């Protein structure tokens, strides 16, 4: 895997993809892409500046009339070819994703890449199925129908934790609906976003429909969000940065879609399958080294199962294999950077003053000492209002707390500013059903945690943002809904005119 794929050669022309071609950035500043498993630089490039954003937006604006004017069938056919190209290049995508992120190759190969191919196939079909209310005579005298129209140039910003999937989540619904797009990936993980845009060109999607600008948030990101020719912004990232994006977007009255942070509760009722809950908690907490805004972070366990759950999770965490991301047996890779590893470690070290670190809570040494690794960590005995329970850590850390009544468990689950995802574990249909109704989150799983599918929406409540990725619901974000009404009476003087002038 990755044989013959050389990053420096592949992107020798630069890390900006504008109008169907790679080019170098013009900010005058360079940036290194670092393999977090080794600390080695794998690619150095020139960052984008405002001029590059302007060029990308201009390319997208030029491509918009042709792409939005294509028939749904034409866009669909191009996107089906796109999915085929992605599938053909799956090994290269998986290699590049693991290289820049440090995620285990089995995760890239079995989750990130096939999920992206499936998303592309889904939106290829969805392009032909824009939904709207049936045409009809709703007042008796007029025929009304709904048009869904592309809105224009979209400027989107994607995070570093799932660079390929997040690029797809931003790009696919936008272009399926007939828009063109400029995407700014995280500058530390641009490789697969660039490859994604290149694959679109190979599939015959016209130049300028998909553009990538790779630059810093202050220079490229803020300029993109505030650009007068960008009509919509979609941002995935932290709540703090999301607030700044919203400030800039609202100043120019842009449509705004935000998918922000999370602190997902994992609620285990006393009739749950304990083995399933233990396995689900470890998998849900450690996916992508915990760098997932839907990851299980707060386990609330009803008291009869609490001790056994803590023991089971700790024991299973201790079997998780840290190692080289390209070793197929590796379970857990490094965090994205040493800075992120140190941030996660800081949360755990501060928690030692008020809670118990049951297992983990340290960086491994030996062969892994040069990487940004951190052991799977379970924390118990923390108070609900403590930092480690309330704040998003974004690492392989699970906090577990007991509860007594169902009312208390659900109340605790809702007791954070976030509302992106949650899970409830119970064999009782009514108990689980109550949890799905009362937990305030955009997704509530029952007896599982993490699975996502292209056909269903992803998005949050509260400080986790608003709007939906994936599914046909995403077209609510990326299309303009227009009501068209025809008079059917051919009467010059309508009855309702009397409310404005004259008598009946």
Coordinates of C-alpha atoms in Angstrom, one line a residue:
X1 CA 0.0 0.0 0.0
X2 CA 1.3 3.4 -1.0
X3 CA 4.0 1.8 -3.2
X4 CA 4.8 4.3 -5.9
X5 CA 2.9 7.1 -4.1
X6 CA 5.3 9.9 -3.3
X7 CA 3.8 12.9 -1.7
X8 CA 6.5 15.4 -2.7
X9 CA 6.2 14.2 -6.3
X10 CA 2.4 14.1 -6.3
X11 CA 2.1 17.7 -5.1
X12 CA 5.3 19.2 -6.4
X13 CA 3.3 22.0 -8.0
X14 CA 1.8 23.1 -4.7
X15 CA -1.1 22.5 -2.3
X16 CA -3.7 24.8 -3.9
X17 CA -6.1 23.2 -6.4
X18 CA -7.8 26.0 -8.4
X19 CA -9.6 25.7 -11.7
X20 CA -8.5 22.1 -12.1
X21 CA -4.8 22.6 -11.6
X22 CA -2.3 22.4 -8.7
X23 CA -0.5 25.6 -7.9
X24 CA 1.6 27.1 -5.2
X25 CA 0.3 29.4 -2.5
X26 CA 1.2 33.1 -2.5
X27 CA 1.2 33.9 1.3
X28 CA 5.0 33.8 1.4
X29 CA 4.9 31.3 4.3
X30 CA 5.6 27.6 4.1
X31 CA 4.1 24.8 6.2
X32 CA 5.1 21.2 7.0
X33 CA 2.8 18.2 6.9
X34 CA 4.1 16.0 9.7
X35 CA 3.6 12.3 10.3
X36 CA 2.4 12.3 13.9
X37 CA 3.6 8.7 14.4
X38 CA 7.2 9.6 13.8
X39 CA 7.5 13.4 13.9
X40 CA 8.9 13.4 10.4
X41 CA 8.0 16.0 7.8
X42 CA 6.4 14.3 4.8
X43 CA 5.5 17.4 2.7
X44 CA 6.3 21.1 2.7
X45 CA 4.3 23.6 0.8
X46 CA 3.5 27.3 0.4
X47 CA 0.3 28.3 2.3
X48 CA -2.6 30.1 0.6
X49 CA -3.1 33.8 1.1
X50 CA -6.1 36.0 0.2
X51 CA -5.1 36.2 -3.4
X52 CA -5.3 32.4 -3.7
X53 CA -8.8 32.5 -2.2
X54 CA -9.8 35.2 -4.6
X55 CA -8.6 33.1 -7.5
X56 CA -10.4 30.0 -6.3
X57 CA -13.7 31.9 -5.8
X58 CA -13.3 33.4 -9.2
X59 CA -12.8 29.9 -10.7
X60 CA -15.9 28.6 -8.8
X61 CA -18.0 31.6 -9.9
X62 CA -17.0 31.0 -13.5
X63 CA -17.9 27.3 -13.4
X64 CA -21.2 27.9 -11.7
X65 CA -23.5 28.7 -14.7
X66 CA -22.5 25.6 -16.6
X67 CA -22.6 23.2 -13.6
X68 CA -25.8 24.5 -12.2
X69 CA -27.3 24.5 -15.7
X70 CA -26.4 20.8 -16.2
X71 CA -29.3 18.4 -15.9
X72 CA -29.5 16.3 -12.7
X73 CA -28.8 13.3 -14.8
X74 CA -25.6 14.9 -16.1
X75 CA -24.4 15.8 -12.6
X76 CA -25.3 12.3 -11.4
X77 CA -23.4 10.5 -14.2
X78 CA -20.3 12.6 -13.4
X79 CA -20.5 11.8 -9.7
X80 CA -20.9 8.1 -10.4
X81 CA -17.7 8.3 -12.4
X82 CA -16.2 10.2 -9.5
X83 CA -17.1 7.3 -7.1
X84 CA -15.5 4.8 -9.5
X85 CA -12.2 6.8 -9.6
X86 CA -12.1 7.0 -5.8
X87 CA -12.6 3.3 -5.5
X88 CA -9.8 2.6 -8.0
X89 CA -7.5 4.8 -6.0
X90 CA -8.6 3.5 -2.6
X91 CA -5.2 2.2 -1.5
X92 CA -3.5 5.6 -2.2
X93 CA -6.2 7.4 -0.3
X94 CA -5.9 5.2 2.7
X95 CA -2.1 5.5 2.7
X96 CA -2.2 9.3 2.5
X97 CA -4.8 9.6 5.2
X98 CA -2.9 7.4 7.6
X99 CA 0.4 9.2 6.7
X100 CA -0.9 12.7 7.5
X101 CA -3.2 11.8 10.4
X102 CA -1.5 8.8 12.1
X103 CA -4.7 6.8 12.1
X104 CA -4.4 3.0 11.9
X105 CA -4.4 1.8 8.3
X106 CA -7.2 -0.6 9.2
X107 CA -9.4 2.4 10.1
X108 CA -8.4 4.3 6.9
X109 CA -9.0 1.2 4.8
X110 CA -12.2 0.0 6.4
X111 CA -13.9 3.2 7.5
X112 CA -12.6 6.5 6.0
X113 CA -12.1 5.5 2.4
X114 CA -15.1 3.2 1.8
X115 CA -17.3 5.6 3.7
X116 CA -16.2 8.3 1.3
X117 CA -16.8 6.2 -1.8
X118 CA -20.2 5.3 -0.5
X119 CA -21.0 9.0 0.2
X120 CA -20.1 9.8 -3.4
X121 CA -22.3 7.1 -4.8
X122 CA -25.1 8.2 -2.6
X123 CA -25.0 11.8 -3.7
X124 CA -24.6 10.7 -7.3
X125 CA -28.1 9.2 -6.9
X126 CA -29.4 12.0 -4.7
X127 CA -28.6 14.5 -7.4
X128 CA -31.6 13.2 -9.3
X129 CA -34.0 13.2 -6.3
X130 CA -34.3 16.7 -5.0
X131 CA -37.5 16.7 -2.9
X132 CA -40.3 19.3 -3.0
X133 CA -44.0 19.6 -2.2
X134 CA -46.2 18.3 -5.0
X135 CA -47.5 20.8 -7.5
X136 CA -51.2 21.6 -6.7
X137 CA -54.0 24.1 -6.5
X138 CA -53.7 24.9 -2.8
X139 CA -56.0 27.9 -2.8
X140 CA -58.2 26.7 -5.7
X141 CA -57.3 29.5 -8.1
X142 CA -53.6 29.1 -8.5
X143 CA -51.1 26.2 -9.3
X144 CA -48.1 26.2 -7.0
X145 CA -44.9 24.3 -7.1
X146 CA -41.5 24.3 -5.5
X147 CA -38.2 24.7 -7.3
X148 CA -34.9 23.8 -5.7
X149 CA -32.1 25.9 -7.2
X150 CA -28.4 25.9 -6.6
X151 CA -27.4 28.9 -4.5
X152 CA -24.0 29.7 -6.0
X153 CA -20.4 29.5 -4.7
X154 CA -20.0 27.7 -1.4
X155 CA -17.0 28.4 0.9
X156 CA -16.4 25.5 3.3
X157 CA -13.8 24.8 6.0
X158 CA -13.0 21.2 7.1
X159 CA -11.2 19.9 10.2
X160 CA -8.1 17.7 10.6
X161 CA -9.6 14.7 12.3
X162 CA -11.2 13.1 9.2
X163 CA -9.8 15.1 6.3
X164 CA -11.1 12.9 3.5
X165 CA -14.5 12.3 4.9
X166 CA -15.0 15.9 5.9
X167 CA -14.0 17.1 2.5
X168 CA -16.5 14.7 1.0
X169 CA -19.3 15.8 3.5
X170 CA -18.7 19.4 2.5
X171 CA -18.2 19.0 -1.3
X172 CA -20.6 16.2 -2.3
X173 CA -24.1 17.7 -1.3
X174 CA -23.0 21.1 -2.6
X175 CA -22.0 19.9 -6.0
X176 CA -24.8 17.4 -6.3
X177 CA -27.2 20.3 -5.9
X178 CA -25.5 22.2 -8.7
X179 CA -23.3 24.5 -6.6
X180 CA -19.6 25.1 -7.0
X181 CA -17.2 25.1 -4.0
X182 CA -14.0 26.3 -2.5
X183 CA -12.9 24.1 0.4
X184 CA -10.2 25.0 2.9
X185 CA -8.9 21.9 4.6
X186 CA -6.9 22.1 7.8
X187 CA -3.4 23.1 6.8
X188 CA -1.9 20.2 8.8
X189 CA -3.8 17.6 6.8
X190 CA -4.4 18.7 3.2
X191 CA -3.3 15.7 1.2
X192 CA -6.5 13.7 0.8
X193 CA -8.6 16.8 0.1
X194 CA -6.3 17.7 -2.8
X195 CA -6.5 14.1 -4.0
X196 CA -10.3 14.2 -3.8
X197 CA -10.4 17.2 -6.0
X198 CA -8.0 15.7 -8.5
X199 CA -10.1 12.6 -8.6
X200 CA -13.1 14.7 -9.4
X201 CA -11.3 16.2 -12.4
X202 CA -10.2 12.7 -13.6
X203 CA -13.9 11.8 -13.5
X204 CA -14.8 14.6 -15.8
X205 CA -16.3 17.1 -13.3
X206 CA -15.6 20.5 -14.9
X207 CA -12.6 22.6 -13.8
X208 CA -13.6 25.1 -11.1
X209 CA -16.5 23.1 -9.7
X210 CA -14.3 21.9 -6.8
X211 CA -11.4 24.0 -5.6
X212 CA -9.0 23.6 -2.6
X213 CA -7.2 26.4 -0.9
X214 CA -4.8 25.3 1.8
X215 CA -3.9 28.0 4.2
X216 CA -4.2 29.3 7.8
X217 CA -7.5 30.2 9.3
X218 CA -6.7 33.9 9.8
X219 CA -5.4 34.4 6.3
X220 CA -7.3 32.0 4.0
X221 CA -10.2 30.9 6.2
X222 CA -11.5 34.2 7.3
X223 CA -11.1 35.7 3.8
X224 CA -13.0 32.8 2.3
X225 CA -15.9 33.2 4.8
X226 CA -16.1 36.9 4.3
X227 CA -15.7 36.9 0.5
X228 CA -18.6 38.8 -1.1
X229 CA -19.0 36.2 -3.9
X230 CA -19.4 33.3 -1.5
X231 CA -23.1 32.8 -0.7
X232 CA -22.8 30.1 1.9
X233 CA -20.3 28.9 4.5
X234 CA -20.2 25.4 5.9
X235 CA -17.8 24.9 8.8
X236 CA -16.8 21.8 10.9
X237 CA -14.6 22.4 13.9
X238 CA -14.6 23.7 17.5
X239 CA -17.4 25.7 18.9
X240 CA -15.0 28.6 19.7
X241 CA -13.9 28.9 16.1
X242 CA -17.5 28.3 14.9
X243 CA -18.5 31.4 16.7
X244 CA -15.9 33.4 14.9
X245 CA -17.0 31.9 11.5
X246 CA -20.6 32.9 12.4
X247 CA -19.6 36.5 13.2
X248 CA -17.9 36.9 9.8
X249 CA -20.7 35.1 7.8
X250 CA -23.5 37.0 9.4
X251 CA -21.8 40.3 8.5
X252 CA -22.4 39.5 4.9
X253 CA -25.7 37.7 5.4
X254 CA -24.4 34.3 4.2
X255 CA -26.2 31.1 4.6
X256 CA -24.4 29.3 7.5
X257 CA -24.0 25.6 8.4
X258 CA -22.1 24.7 11.6
X259 CA -21.1 21.3 12.8
X260 CA -19.2 22.0 16.0
X261 CA -17.9 20.3 19.1
X262 CA -19.4 17.4 21.1
X263 CA -19.3 15.7 24.5
X264 CA -21.3 12.6 23.7
X265 CA -23.0 10.8 26.7
X266 CA -23.1 7.0 26.8
X267 CA -26.0 6.1 29.1
X268 CA -26.1 2.5 30.4
X269 CA -29.3 1.5 32.2
X270 CA -29.2 -1.4 34.7
X271 CA -30.9 -3.9 32.3
X272 CA -28.3 -3.4 29.6
X273 CA -26.2 -6.1 28.1
X274 CA -23.0 -5.4 30.1
X275 CA -20.6 -7.1 27.6
X276 CA -22.1 -5.1 24.7
X277 CA -21.9 -1.9 26.7
X278 CA -18.3 -2.4 27.6
X279 CA -17.2 -3.3 24.1
X280 CA -19.3 -0.3 22.7
X281 CA -17.7 2.1 25.2
X282 CA -14.2 1.2 24.4
X283 CA -14.8 1.3 20.6
X284 CA -16.9 4.5 20.8
X285 CA -14.3 6.3 23.0
X286 CA -11.2 5.2 21.1
X287 CA -12.2 5.5 17.5
X288 CA -9.6 7.8 15.7
X289 CA -7.8 8.0 19.0
X290 CA -10.8 9.7 20.4
X291 CA -10.5 12.6 17.9
X292 CA -14.1 12.4 16.9
X293 CA -16.8 14.9 18.0
X294 CA -19.3 12.0 18.3
X295 CA -16.9 9.8 20.3
X296 CA -18.2 8.4 23.6
X297 CA -16.7 10.7 26.3
X298 CA -19.1 10.6 29.3
X299 CA -20.3 7.1 30.4
X300 CA -23.2 7.3 32.8
X301 CA -23.8 3.8 34.3
X302 CA -26.7 2.9 36.6
X303 CA -25.3 1.9 39.9
X304 CA -26.0 -1.9 39.8
X305 CA -23.7 -2.2 36.8
X306 CA -21.3 0.6 37.6
X307 CA -18.4 -1.4 39.2
X308 CA -18.5 -4.2 36.7
X309 CA -18.6 -1.6 33.8
X310 CA -15.5 0.2 35.2
X311 CA -13.6 -3.0 35.6
X312 CA -14.6 -4.3 32.2
X313 CA -13.7 -1.1 30.3
X314 CA -10.4 -0.8 32.1
X315 CA -9.5 -4.4 31.3
X316 CA -10.4 -4.1 27.7
X317 CA -8.6 -0.7 27.3
X318 CA -5.4 -2.4 28.5
X319 CA -5.5 -4.9 25.6
X320 CA -5.6 -2.1 23.0
X321 CA -2.5 -2.2 20.8
X322 CA -0.6 1.0 20.2
X323 CA 1.8 1.0 17.3
X324 CA 2.9 1.9 13.8
X325 CA -0.2 3.1 11.9
X326 CA 0.8 1.0 8.9
X327 CA 1.0 -2.2 10.9
X328 CA -2.4 -4.0 10.2
X329 CA -2.5 -5.2 13.8
X330 CA -2.3 -1.6 15.3
X331 CA -5.5 -0.6 17.1
X332 CA -4.6 2.9 18.2
X333 CA -2.5 5.4 16.5
X334 CA -1.1 8.7 17.8
X335 CA -2.9 11.9 18.3
X336 CA -2.6 14.4 15.4
X337 CA 0.3 16.3 17.0
X338 CA 2.4 16.5 20.1
X339 CA 0.6 19.7 21.0
X340 CA -2.7 17.9 20.9
X341 CA -1.2 15.0 22.9
X342 CA 0.0 17.4 25.5
X343 CA -3.4 19.1 25.6
X344 CA -5.1 15.8 26.3
X345 CA -2.5 14.9 28.9
X346 CA -3.2 18.2 30.6
X347 CA -6.8 17.4 31.1
X348 CA -6.0 14.1 32.7
X349 CA -3.2 15.5 34.9
X350 CA -5.5 18.2 36.3
X351 CA -8.2 15.6 36.9
X352 CA -5.9 13.7 39.2
X353 CA -6.6 16.3 41.9
X354 CA -10.3 15.5 42.0
X355 CA -10.8 12.1 40.3
X356 CA -9.3 8.6 39.8
X357 CA -7.3 7.6 36.7
X358 CA -8.3 3.9 36.6
X359 CA -6.1 3.0 33.6
X360 CA -3.9 4.8 31.1
X361 CA -3.1 8.5 31.7
X362 CA 0.3 8.4 30.2
X363 CA 2.3 8.6 27.0
X364 CA 4.1 5.3 26.1
X365 CA 7.9 5.3 25.8
X366 CA 10.2 3.0 23.9
X367 CA 9.7 2.7 20.1
X368 CA 6.7 5.0 20.3
X369 CA 8.4 7.9 22.2
X370 CA 8.9 10.0 19.1
X371 CA 5.2 9.9 18.2
X372 CA 2.2 11.8 19.6
X373 CA 0.9 8.7 21.4
X374 CA -1.3 8.5 24.5
X375 CA -2.6 5.4 26.2
X376 CA -6.3 4.7 26.4
X377 CA -7.5 6.3 29.6
X378 CA -10.5 5.7 31.9
X379 CA -11.3 8.3 34.6
X380 CA -13.7 7.7 37.5
X381 CA -15.0 9.6 40.6
X382 CA -15.2 13.0 38.8
X383 CA -17.9 15.4 39.6
X384 CA -20.5 16.3 37.0
X385 CA -19.4 19.9 36.9
X386 CA -15.7 19.2 36.6
X387 CA -13.6 20.2 33.6
X388 CA -13.0 16.6 32.4
X389 CA -16.8 15.9 32.3
X390 CA -17.8 19.2 30.8
X391 CA -15.1 20.1 28.3
X392 CA -14.3 18.5 24.9
X393 CA -10.9 16.7 25.3
X394 CA -10.6 15.2 21.8
X395 CA -8.4 12.3 22.8
X396 CA -8.6 8.6 24.0
X397 CA -10.2 9.5 27.4
X398 CA -13.5 8.2 28.8
X399 CA -15.0 9.5 32.0
X400 CA -17.5 7.3 33.9
X401 CA -20.0 8.4 36.5
X402 CA -22.8 6.5 38.3
X403 CA -26.5 7.4 38.4
X404 CA -29.4 6.0 40.3
X405 CA -32.7 6.8 38.6
X406 CA -33.6 7.0 34.9
X407 CA -34.6 10.6 35.4
X408 CA -31.1 11.3 36.8
X409 CA -29.3 9.5 34.0
X410 CA -31.1 11.4 31.3
X411 CA -30.6 14.7 33.1
X412 CA -26.9 14.1 33.4
X413 CA -26.7 13.2 29.7
X414 CA -28.2 16.6 28.8
X415 CA -26.1 18.5 31.3
X416 CA -23.4 20.0 29.0
X417 CA -23.6 22.8 26.4
X418 CA -23.2 20.2 23.6
X419 CA -25.7 18.1 21.7
X420 CA -24.1 16.3 18.8
X421 CA -24.5 12.6 19.6
X422 CA -25.4 10.2 22.4
X423 CA -26.2 6.6 23.0
X424 CA -28.5 4.7 25.3
X425 CA -28.0 1.0 26.4
X426 CA -31.0 -1.0 27.5
X427 CA -33.0 -4.1 26.6
X428 CA -36.2 -2.3 27.5
X429 CA -37.9 -0.8 24.4
X430 CA -39.8 1.8 26.3
X431 CA -36.8 2.8 28.4
X432 CA -34.6 3.2 25.3
X433 CA -37.4 5.0 23.5
X434 CA -37.7 7.6 26.3
X435 CA -33.9 8.2 26.1
X436 CA -34.1 8.8 22.3
X437 CA -36.9 11.3 22.8
X438 CA -35.4 13.2 25.8
X439 CA -31.7 13.3 25.2
X440 CA -31.0 16.5 23.3
X441 CA -28.6 15.4 20.5
X442 CA -28.7 15.3 16.7
X443 CA -28.1 11.5 16.8
X444 CA -29.0 9.0 19.5
X445 CA -27.9 5.4 19.0
X446 CA -29.5 2.5 20.9
X447 CA -27.2 -0.3 22.0
X448 CA -24.4 1.0 19.7
X449 CA -22.3 4.1 19.4
X450 CA -20.6 5.6 16.3
X451 CA -22.0 4.0 13.1
X452 CA -23.0 6.6 10.5
X453 CA -24.7 6.0 7.1
X454 CA -25.0 8.1 4.0
X455 CA -28.8 8.0 4.0
X456 CA -29.2 9.6 7.4
X457 CA -28.4 13.1 8.5
X458 CA -25.6 14.2 10.8
X459 CA -25.7 17.4 12.8
X460 CA -26.2 18.8 16.3
X461 CA -28.2 20.6 18.9
X462 CA -27.2 23.5 21.2
X463 CA -23.5 24.4 21.1
X464 CA -22.8 21.6 18.6
X465 CA -24.2 23.8 15.8
X466 CA -27.0 23.5 13.3
X467 CA -27.6 22.1 9.8
X468 CA -27.1 18.6 8.5
X469 CA -24.4 16.8 6.6
X470 CA -25.1 13.7 4.5
X471 CA -28.5 12.4 3.5
X472 CA -31.1 14.2 1.4
X473 CA -31.6 16.5 4.3
X474 CA -28.3 18.2 3.4
X475 CA -30.0 19.6 0.3
X476 CA -31.9 21.9 2.7
X477 CA -28.5 23.5 3.3
X478 CA -27.3 23.7 -0.3
X479 CA -30.4 24.6 -2.3
X480 CA -32.6 27.7 -2.5
X481 CA -36.3 26.8 -2.2
X482 CA -38.4 28.9 -4.5
X483 CA -42.2 28.9 -4.6
X484 CA -43.7 29.4 -8.1
X485 CA -47.4 30.3 -8.4
X486 CA -49.5 30.6 -11.5
X487 CA -53.0 32.2 -11.7
X488 CA -55.5 29.8 -13.3
X489 CA -58.5 32.1 -13.5
X490 CA -57.6 34.6 -16.3
X491 CA -59.7 37.1 -14.4
X492 CA -58.3 40.6 -14.5
X493 CA -60.0 41.9 -11.3
X494 CA -59.4 39.4 -8.5
X495 CA -61.8 39.1 -5.6
X496 CA -59.0 39.9 -3.1
X497 CA -58.2 43.2 -4.8
X498 CA -61.2 44.7 -2.9
X499 CA -59.0 44.6 0.2
X500 CA -56.7 47.1 -1.4
X501 CA -59.1 49.2 -3.6
X502 CA -62.8 49.5 -4.5
X503 CA -65.7 47.4 -3.4
X504 CA -66.8 43.8 -4.2

